[in-house]
Coordinates of C-alpha atoms in Angstrom, one line a residue:
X1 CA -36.5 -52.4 28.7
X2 CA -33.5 -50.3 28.2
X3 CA -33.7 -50.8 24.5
X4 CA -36.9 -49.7 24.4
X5 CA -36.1 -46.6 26.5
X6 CA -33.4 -45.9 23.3
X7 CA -35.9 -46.1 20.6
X8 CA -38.6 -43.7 22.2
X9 CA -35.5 -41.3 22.8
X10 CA -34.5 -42.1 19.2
X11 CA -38.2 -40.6 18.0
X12 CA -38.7 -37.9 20.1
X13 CA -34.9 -36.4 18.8
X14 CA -36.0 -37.0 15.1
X15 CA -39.6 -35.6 15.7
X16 CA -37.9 -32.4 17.4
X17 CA -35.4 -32.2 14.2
X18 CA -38.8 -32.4 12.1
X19 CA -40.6 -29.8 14.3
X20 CA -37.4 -27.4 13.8
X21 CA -37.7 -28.4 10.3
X22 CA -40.5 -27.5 9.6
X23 CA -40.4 -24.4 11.2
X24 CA -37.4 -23.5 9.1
X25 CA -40.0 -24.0 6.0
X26 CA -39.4 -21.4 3.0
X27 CA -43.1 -19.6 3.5
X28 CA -42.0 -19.3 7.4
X29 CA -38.3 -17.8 6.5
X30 CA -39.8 -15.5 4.2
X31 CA -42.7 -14.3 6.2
X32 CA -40.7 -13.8 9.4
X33 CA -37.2 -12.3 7.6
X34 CA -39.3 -9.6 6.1
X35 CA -41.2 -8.9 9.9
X36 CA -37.7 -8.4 11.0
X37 CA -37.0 -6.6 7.9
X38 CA -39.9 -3.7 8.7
X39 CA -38.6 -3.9 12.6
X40 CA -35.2 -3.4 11.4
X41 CA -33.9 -6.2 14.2
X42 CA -31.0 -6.4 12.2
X43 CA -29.1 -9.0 14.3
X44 CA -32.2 -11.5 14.6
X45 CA -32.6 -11.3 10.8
X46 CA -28.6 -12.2 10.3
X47 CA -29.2 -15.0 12.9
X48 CA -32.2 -16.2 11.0
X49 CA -30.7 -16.1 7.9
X50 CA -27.3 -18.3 9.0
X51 CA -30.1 -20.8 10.5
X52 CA -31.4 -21.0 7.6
X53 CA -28.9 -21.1 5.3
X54 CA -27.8 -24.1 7.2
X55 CA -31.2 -26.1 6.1
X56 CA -30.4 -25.4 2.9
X57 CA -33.2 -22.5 2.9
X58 CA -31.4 -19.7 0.5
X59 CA -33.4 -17.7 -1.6
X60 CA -33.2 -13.8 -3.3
X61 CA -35.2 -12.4 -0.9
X62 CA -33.4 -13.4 2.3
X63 CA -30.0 -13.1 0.5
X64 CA -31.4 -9.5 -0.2
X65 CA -32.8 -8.6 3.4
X66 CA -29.4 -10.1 5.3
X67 CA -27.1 -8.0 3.0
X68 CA -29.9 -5.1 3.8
X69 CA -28.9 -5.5 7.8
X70 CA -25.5 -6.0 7.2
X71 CA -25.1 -2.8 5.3
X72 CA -26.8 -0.8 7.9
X73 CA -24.9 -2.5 10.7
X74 CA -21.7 -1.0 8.4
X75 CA -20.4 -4.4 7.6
X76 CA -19.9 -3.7 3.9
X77 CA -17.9 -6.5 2.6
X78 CA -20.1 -9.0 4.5
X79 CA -23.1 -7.4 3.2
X80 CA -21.4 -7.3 -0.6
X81 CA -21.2 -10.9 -0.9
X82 CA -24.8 -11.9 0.2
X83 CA -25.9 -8.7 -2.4
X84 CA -23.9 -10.7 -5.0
X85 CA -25.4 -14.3 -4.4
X86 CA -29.0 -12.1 -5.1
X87 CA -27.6 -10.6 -7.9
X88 CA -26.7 -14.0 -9.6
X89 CA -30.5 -14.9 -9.0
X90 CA -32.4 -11.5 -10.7
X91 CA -30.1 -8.4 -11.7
X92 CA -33.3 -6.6 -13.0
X93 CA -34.0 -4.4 -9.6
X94 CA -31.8 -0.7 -9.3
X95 CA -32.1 -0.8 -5.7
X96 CA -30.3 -4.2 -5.2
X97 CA -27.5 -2.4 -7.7
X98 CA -27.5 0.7 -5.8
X99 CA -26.8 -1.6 -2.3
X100 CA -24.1 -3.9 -4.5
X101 CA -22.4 -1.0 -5.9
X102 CA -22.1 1.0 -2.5
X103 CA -21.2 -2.3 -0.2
X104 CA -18.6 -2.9 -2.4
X105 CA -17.3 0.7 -2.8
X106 CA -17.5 1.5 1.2
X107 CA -15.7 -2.2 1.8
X108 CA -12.5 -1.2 -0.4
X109 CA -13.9 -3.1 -3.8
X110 CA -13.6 -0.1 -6.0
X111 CA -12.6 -2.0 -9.2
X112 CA -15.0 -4.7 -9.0
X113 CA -17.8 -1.6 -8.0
X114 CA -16.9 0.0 -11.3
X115 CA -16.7 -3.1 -13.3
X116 CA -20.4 -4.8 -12.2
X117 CA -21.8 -0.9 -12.4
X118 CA -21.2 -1.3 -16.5
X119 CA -24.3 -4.4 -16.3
X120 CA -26.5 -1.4 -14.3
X121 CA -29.9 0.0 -15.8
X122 CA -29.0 3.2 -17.8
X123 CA -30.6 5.6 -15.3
X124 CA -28.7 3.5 -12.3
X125 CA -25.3 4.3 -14.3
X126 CA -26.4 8.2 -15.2
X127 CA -27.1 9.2 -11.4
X128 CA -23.6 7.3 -9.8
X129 CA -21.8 8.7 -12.8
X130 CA -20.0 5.3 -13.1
X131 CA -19.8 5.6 -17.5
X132 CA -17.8 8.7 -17.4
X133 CA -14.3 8.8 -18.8
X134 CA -13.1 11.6 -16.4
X135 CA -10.0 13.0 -14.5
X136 CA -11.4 11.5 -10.3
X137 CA -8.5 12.8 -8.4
X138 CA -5.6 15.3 -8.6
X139 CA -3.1 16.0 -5.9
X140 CA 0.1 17.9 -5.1
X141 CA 2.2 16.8 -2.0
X142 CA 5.6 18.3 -1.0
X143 CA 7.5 17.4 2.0
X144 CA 11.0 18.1 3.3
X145 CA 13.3 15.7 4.7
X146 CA 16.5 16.3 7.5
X147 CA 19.1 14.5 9.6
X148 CA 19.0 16.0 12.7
X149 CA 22.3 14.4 13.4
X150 CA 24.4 16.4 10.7
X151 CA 26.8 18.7 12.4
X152 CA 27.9 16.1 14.8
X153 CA 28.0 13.5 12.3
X154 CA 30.3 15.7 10.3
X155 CA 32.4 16.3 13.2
X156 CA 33.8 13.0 13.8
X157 CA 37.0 11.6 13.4
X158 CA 36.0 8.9 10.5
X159 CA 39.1 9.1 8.4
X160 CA 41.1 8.8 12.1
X161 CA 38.4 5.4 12.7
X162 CA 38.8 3.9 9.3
X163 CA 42.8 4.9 9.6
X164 CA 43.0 6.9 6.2
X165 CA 46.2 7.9 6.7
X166 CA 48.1 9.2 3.4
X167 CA 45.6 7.0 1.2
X168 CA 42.2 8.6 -0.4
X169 CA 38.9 8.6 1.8
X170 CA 35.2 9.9 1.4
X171 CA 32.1 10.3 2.6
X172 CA 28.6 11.6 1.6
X173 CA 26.4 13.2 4.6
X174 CA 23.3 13.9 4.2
X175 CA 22.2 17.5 5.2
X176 CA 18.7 17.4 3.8
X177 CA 16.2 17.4 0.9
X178 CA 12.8 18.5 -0.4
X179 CA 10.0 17.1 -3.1
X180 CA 7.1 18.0 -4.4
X181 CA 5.0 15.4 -6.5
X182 CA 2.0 15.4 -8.5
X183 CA -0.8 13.0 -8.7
X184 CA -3.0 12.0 -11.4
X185 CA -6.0 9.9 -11.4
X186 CA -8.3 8.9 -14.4
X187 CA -11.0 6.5 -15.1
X188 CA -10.8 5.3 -18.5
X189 CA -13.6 3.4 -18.4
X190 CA -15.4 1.3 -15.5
X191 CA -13.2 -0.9 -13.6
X192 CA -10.1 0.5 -15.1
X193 CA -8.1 3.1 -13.9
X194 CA -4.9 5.1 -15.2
X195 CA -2.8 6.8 -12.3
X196 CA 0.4 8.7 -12.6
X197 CA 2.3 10.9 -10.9
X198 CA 5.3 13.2 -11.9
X199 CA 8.0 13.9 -8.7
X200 CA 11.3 16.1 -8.1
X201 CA 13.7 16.0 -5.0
X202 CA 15.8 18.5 -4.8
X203 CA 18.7 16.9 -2.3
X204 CA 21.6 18.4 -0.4
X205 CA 24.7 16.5 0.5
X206 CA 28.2 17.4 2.3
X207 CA 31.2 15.4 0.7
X208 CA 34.2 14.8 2.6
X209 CA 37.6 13.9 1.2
X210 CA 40.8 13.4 3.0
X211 CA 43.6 13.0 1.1
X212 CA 46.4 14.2 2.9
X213 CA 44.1 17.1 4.3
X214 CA 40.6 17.4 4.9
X215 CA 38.3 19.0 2.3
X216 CA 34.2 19.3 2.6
X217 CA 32.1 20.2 -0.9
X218 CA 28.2 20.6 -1.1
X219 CA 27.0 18.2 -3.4
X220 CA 23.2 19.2 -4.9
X221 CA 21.4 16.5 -6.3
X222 CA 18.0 16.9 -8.7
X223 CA 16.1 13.5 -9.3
X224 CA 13.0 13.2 -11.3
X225 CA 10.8 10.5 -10.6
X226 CA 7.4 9.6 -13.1
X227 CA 5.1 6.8 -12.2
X228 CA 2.6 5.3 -14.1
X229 CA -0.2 2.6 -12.8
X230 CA -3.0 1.4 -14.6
X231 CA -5.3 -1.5 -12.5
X232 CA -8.0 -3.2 -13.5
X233 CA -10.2 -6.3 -12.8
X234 CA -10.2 -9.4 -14.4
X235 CA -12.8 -12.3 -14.7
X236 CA -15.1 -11.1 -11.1
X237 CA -12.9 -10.0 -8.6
X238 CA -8.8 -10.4 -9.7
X239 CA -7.0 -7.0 -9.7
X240 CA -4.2 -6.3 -11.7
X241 CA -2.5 -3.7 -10.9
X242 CA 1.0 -3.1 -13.5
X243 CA 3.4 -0.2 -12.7
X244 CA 6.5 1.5 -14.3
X245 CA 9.0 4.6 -12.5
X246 CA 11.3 6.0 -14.4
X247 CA 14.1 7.9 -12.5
X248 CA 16.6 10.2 -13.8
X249 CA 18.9 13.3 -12.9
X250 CA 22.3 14.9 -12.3
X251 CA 24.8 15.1 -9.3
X252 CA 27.7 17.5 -8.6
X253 CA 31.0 14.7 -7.4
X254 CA 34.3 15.9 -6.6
X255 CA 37.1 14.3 -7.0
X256 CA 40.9 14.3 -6.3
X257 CA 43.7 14.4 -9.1
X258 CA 47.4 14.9 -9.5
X259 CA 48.9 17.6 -12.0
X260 CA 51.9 16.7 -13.9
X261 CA 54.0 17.9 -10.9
X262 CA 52.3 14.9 -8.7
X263 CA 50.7 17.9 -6.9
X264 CA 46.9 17.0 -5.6
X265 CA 43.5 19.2 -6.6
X266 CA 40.3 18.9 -6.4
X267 CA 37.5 19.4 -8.9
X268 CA 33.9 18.7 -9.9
X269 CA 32.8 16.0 -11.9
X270 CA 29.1 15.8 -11.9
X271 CA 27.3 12.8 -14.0
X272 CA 23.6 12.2 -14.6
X273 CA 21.9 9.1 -13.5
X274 CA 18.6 6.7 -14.2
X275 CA 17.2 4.0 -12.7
X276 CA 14.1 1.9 -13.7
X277 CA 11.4 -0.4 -12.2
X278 CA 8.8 -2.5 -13.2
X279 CA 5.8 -4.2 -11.1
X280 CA 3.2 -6.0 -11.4
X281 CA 0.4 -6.6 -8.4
X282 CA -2.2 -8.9 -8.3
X283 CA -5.1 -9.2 -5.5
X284 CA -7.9 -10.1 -4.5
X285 CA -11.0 -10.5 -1.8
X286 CA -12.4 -13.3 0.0
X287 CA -14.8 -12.1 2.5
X288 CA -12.8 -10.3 5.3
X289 CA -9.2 -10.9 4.0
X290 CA -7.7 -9.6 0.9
X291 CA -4.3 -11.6 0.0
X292 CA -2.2 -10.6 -2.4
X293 CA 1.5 -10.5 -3.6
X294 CA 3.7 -8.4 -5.6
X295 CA 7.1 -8.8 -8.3
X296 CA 9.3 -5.8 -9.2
X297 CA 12.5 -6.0 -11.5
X298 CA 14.3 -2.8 -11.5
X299 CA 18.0 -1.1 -11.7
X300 CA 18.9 0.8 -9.0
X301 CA 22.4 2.2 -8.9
X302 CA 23.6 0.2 -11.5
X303 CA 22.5 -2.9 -9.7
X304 CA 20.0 -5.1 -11.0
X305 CA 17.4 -6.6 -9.0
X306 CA 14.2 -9.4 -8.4
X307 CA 12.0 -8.5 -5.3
X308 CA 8.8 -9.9 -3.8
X309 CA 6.5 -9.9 -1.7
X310 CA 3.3 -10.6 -0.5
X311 CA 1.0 -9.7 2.2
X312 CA -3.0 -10.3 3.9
X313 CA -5.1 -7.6 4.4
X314 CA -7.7 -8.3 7.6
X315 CA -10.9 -6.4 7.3
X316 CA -12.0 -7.8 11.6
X317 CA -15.4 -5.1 11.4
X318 CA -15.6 -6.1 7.7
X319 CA -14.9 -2.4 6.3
X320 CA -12.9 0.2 5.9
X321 CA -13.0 1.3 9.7
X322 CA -9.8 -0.9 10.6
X323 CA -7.5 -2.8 8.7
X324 CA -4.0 -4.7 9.1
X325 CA -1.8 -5.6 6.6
X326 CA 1.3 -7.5 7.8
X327 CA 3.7 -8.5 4.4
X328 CA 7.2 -10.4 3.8
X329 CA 9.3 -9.1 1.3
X330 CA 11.7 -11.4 -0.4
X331 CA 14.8 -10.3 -2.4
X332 CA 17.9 -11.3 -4.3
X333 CA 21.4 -10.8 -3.0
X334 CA 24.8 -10.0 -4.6
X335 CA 25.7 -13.3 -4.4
X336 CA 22.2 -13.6 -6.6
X337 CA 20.7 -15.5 -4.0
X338 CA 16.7 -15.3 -3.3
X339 CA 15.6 -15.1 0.7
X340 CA 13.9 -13.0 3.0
X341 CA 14.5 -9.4 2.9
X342 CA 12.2 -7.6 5.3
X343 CA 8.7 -7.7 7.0
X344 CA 6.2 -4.4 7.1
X345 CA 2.7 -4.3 8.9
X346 CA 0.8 -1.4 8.2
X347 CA -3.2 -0.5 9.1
X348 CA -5.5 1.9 9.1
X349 CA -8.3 3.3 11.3
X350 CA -11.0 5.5 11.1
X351 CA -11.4 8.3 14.0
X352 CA -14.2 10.2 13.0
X353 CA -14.2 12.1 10.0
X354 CA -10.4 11.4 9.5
X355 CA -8.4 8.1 9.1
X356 CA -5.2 7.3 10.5
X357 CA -2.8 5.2 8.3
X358 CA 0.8 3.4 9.9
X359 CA 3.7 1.4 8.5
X360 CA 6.1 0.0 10.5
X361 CA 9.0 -1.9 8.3
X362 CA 12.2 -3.8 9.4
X363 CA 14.8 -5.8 7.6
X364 CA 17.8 -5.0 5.5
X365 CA 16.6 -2.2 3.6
X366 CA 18.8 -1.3 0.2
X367 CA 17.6 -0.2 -2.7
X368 CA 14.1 -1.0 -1.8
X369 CA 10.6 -1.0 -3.1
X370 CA 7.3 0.0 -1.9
X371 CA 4.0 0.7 -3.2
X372 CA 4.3 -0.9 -7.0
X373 CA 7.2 1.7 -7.4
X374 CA 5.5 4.6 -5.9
X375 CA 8.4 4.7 -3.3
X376 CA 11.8 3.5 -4.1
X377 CA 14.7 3.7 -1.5
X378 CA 17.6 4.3 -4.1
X379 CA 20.0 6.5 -1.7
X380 CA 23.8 4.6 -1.1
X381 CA 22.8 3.9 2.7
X382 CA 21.2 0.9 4.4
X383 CA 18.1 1.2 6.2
X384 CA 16.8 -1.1 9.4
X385 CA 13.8 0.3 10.2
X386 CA 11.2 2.1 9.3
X387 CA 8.0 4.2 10.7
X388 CA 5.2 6.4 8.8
X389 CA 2.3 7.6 10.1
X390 CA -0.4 9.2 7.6
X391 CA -3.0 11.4 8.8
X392 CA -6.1 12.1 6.4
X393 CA -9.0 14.2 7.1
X394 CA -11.7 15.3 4.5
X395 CA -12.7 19.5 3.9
X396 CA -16.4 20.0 2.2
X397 CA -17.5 16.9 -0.2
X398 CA -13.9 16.9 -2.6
X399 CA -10.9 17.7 -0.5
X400 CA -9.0 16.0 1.5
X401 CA -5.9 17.3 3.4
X402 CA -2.9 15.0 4.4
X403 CA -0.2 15.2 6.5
X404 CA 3.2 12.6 7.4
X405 CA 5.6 11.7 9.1
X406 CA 8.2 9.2 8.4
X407 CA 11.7 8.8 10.5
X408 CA 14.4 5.7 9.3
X409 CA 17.5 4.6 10.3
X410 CA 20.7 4.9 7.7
X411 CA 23.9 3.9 7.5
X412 CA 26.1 4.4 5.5
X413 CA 29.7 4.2 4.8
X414 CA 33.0 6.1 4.9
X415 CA 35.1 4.4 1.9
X416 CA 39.2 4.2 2.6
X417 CA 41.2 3.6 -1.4
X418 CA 44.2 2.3 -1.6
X419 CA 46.0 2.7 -5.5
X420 CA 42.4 3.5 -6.3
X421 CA 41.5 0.0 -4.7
X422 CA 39.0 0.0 -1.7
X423 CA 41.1 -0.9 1.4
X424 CA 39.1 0.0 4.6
X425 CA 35.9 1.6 6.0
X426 CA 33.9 2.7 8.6
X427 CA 30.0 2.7 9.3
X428 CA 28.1 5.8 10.2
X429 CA 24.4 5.4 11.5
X430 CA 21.9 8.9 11.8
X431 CA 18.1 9.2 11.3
X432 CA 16.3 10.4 8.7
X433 CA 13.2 12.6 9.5
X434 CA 10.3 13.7 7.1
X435 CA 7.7 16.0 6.8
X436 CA 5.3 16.1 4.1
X437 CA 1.3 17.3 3.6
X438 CA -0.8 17.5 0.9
X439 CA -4.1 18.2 -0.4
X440 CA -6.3 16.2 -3.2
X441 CA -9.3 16.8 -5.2
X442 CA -11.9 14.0 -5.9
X443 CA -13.8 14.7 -8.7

């Protein structure tokens, strides 16, 4: 009896699977996707199409209408891959190219938006202007940096600490400095993109030598800094993203010397400097999560270094409206060892019409590199920590104003020679703070 009892209950389970079955029949899926298409139940037709999808019932239509609701519900990277999978099937209609281009544009895609655009009908291309070999953004930034801490830094006994005595010590504070930079964005053709960017800091310094009596110089520093960044897309979706700075300028140094009388002076001996890096940045994007990693080579102070790093980039609402990015960096030491280095996580989020950016980094921070080269940390000192906030908010249909913030620890060092041999020191620690704002054009 009980066996029986299992085979009836074994039928009427496969004649429900072949009800839901049939159901789930391409005619039905098509007929009541596009009702809920015209209806505009956006979150029925997603749920329709994941049902389906999962009795193998995938076709261009359906791909079509779910990337249709999950544009309007403003999940643009979701809605980028289903308007690729209908692409593959029939590239011939301008208002599946239209949604492609813009779901991948809005979801942070640009490259692969501007590369797929170049396989767009004529009139598609003429009225999103993606064929144009134009100048798409210029910018001018400045900012101005201080140390809060400078007159009480200055004030203390660090000769006394690092007991100087009769031999030769120094120290370099910083008092403050200013930049202004700017940007240059074209497109060369679609999908590839030139940036540059042309930067001076103008940088002001206290020296302190003791040597036998205390004696405090100003020390001005110019520094040029040019960056140049083309990035492109290969094969669908791969961005490459190579990058070269070249730094250069001039310092005033003061020095001590003896006359032939073994009397001691003072006197200026300024020198010019240049540093260089090279990176190279490769991403890409698989659904919500963009991974990618990062190698610069570079002299910095007459010290050659290897650095990498790599990081994730969480898209949770699936666009542009909140992202995270945590990333290790990884770095050789003098003894030319390879380890960790430091970890950053930075996001962004959209309030409105303006969008919030933060970076929080910590680790041991010395002649260090951020953004492909775009910032380089090539002062003497030794950073911890550091914070930035970015705040960007848009005027009429090309401007957008910015404004920053960015406070780091430094430490740095006052140097005790001994017969022109380093003998002693002592640490100093003070905060950096930084202003900047900006304003770009988008062409």
């Amino acid at each position: 009896m009980s066996k029986r009892i299992g085979i009836i209950i074994a039928f009427a389970i496969l004649a429900v699977n072949l009800q839901a079955q049939e159901k789930l029949s391409y005619p039905e899926v098509d007929k009541r996707s596009y009702e809920l298409f015209l209806e505009k139940r956006w979150d029925e037709l997603i749920q329709l199409s994941k049902e389906s999808v999962s009795h193998d019932i995938n076709f261009f239509y359906l791909q079509a209408r779910t990337g249709i609701a999950f544009f309007n519900l403003k999940k643009y990277r979701t809605a980028a891959d289903w308007f690729l999978m209908a692409w593959e099937s029939d590239q011939s209609f301008d208002w599946l190219q239209e949604y492609l281009y813009y779901s991948l544009l809005w979801g942070g895609r640009t490259g692969e938006a501007g590369k797929i655009a170049k396989n767009f009908s004529p009139s598609l291309q003429q009225k999103l202007k993606v064929s144009e070999q134009k100048i798409t953004r210029l910018a001018i930034e400045g900012g101005y940096s201080f140390n809060p801490g400078f007159n009480s830094l200055t004030d203390k006994p660090h000769g006394q600490q690092a007991g100087v005595g009769d031999n030769y010590g120094e120290a370099f504070y910083l008092k403050n400095y200013h930049f202004e930079t700017v940007d240059i964005s074209h497109k060369l053709s679609p999908g590839f993109n030139l940036n540059h960017s042309l930067t001076y800091i103008g940088l002001n310094r206290e020296e302190r030598i003791d040597w036998g009596e205390t004696e405090n110089f100003s020390i001005k520093i110019n520094q040029f800094q040019y960056f140049i960044n083309p990035d492109f897309v290969l094969a669908k979706k791969f961005y490459f993203s190579p990058s070269a700075v070249i730094i250069w300028g001039n310092s005033d140094l003061y020095l001590g010397g003896l006359t032939n009388n073994m009397s001691r002076f003072f006197y200026n001996a300024p020198y010019n400097f240049s540093d260089f890096i090279f990176s190279l940045s490769v991403w890409s994007h698989f659904g919500n999560l963009s991974p990618g990693g990062e190698i610069n080579t570079a002299n910095i102070n007459n010290e050659s270094l290897l650095q990498l790093s790599g990081w994730v980039t969480l898209y949770p609402f699936s666009n542009l409206n909140f992202y995270i990015t945590p990333r290790i960096y990884l770095k050789n030491d003098e003894s030319n060892n390879f380890g960790y280095n430091a970890f950053g996580i930075s996001g962004g989020l959209q309030l409105g019409p303006a969008h919030l950016y933060g970076q929080y980094l910590n680790g041991e921070m010395k002649n260090f590199i951020e953004s492909a080269g775009y910032v380089v940390s090539n002062f003497p000192g030794v950073s911890k920590q550091k914070f930035s906030g970015s705040l960007y908010f848009p005027t009429g249909k090309q401007y957008q104003f910015v404004f920053r913030y960015i406070a780091q620890d430094i430490t740095e060092t006052y140097q005790v020679y001994t017969n022109l041999v380093k003998s002693n020191s002592v640490n100093y620690n003070y905060i950096k703070h930084t202003l900047t704002a900006g304003i770009s054009w988008n062409f």
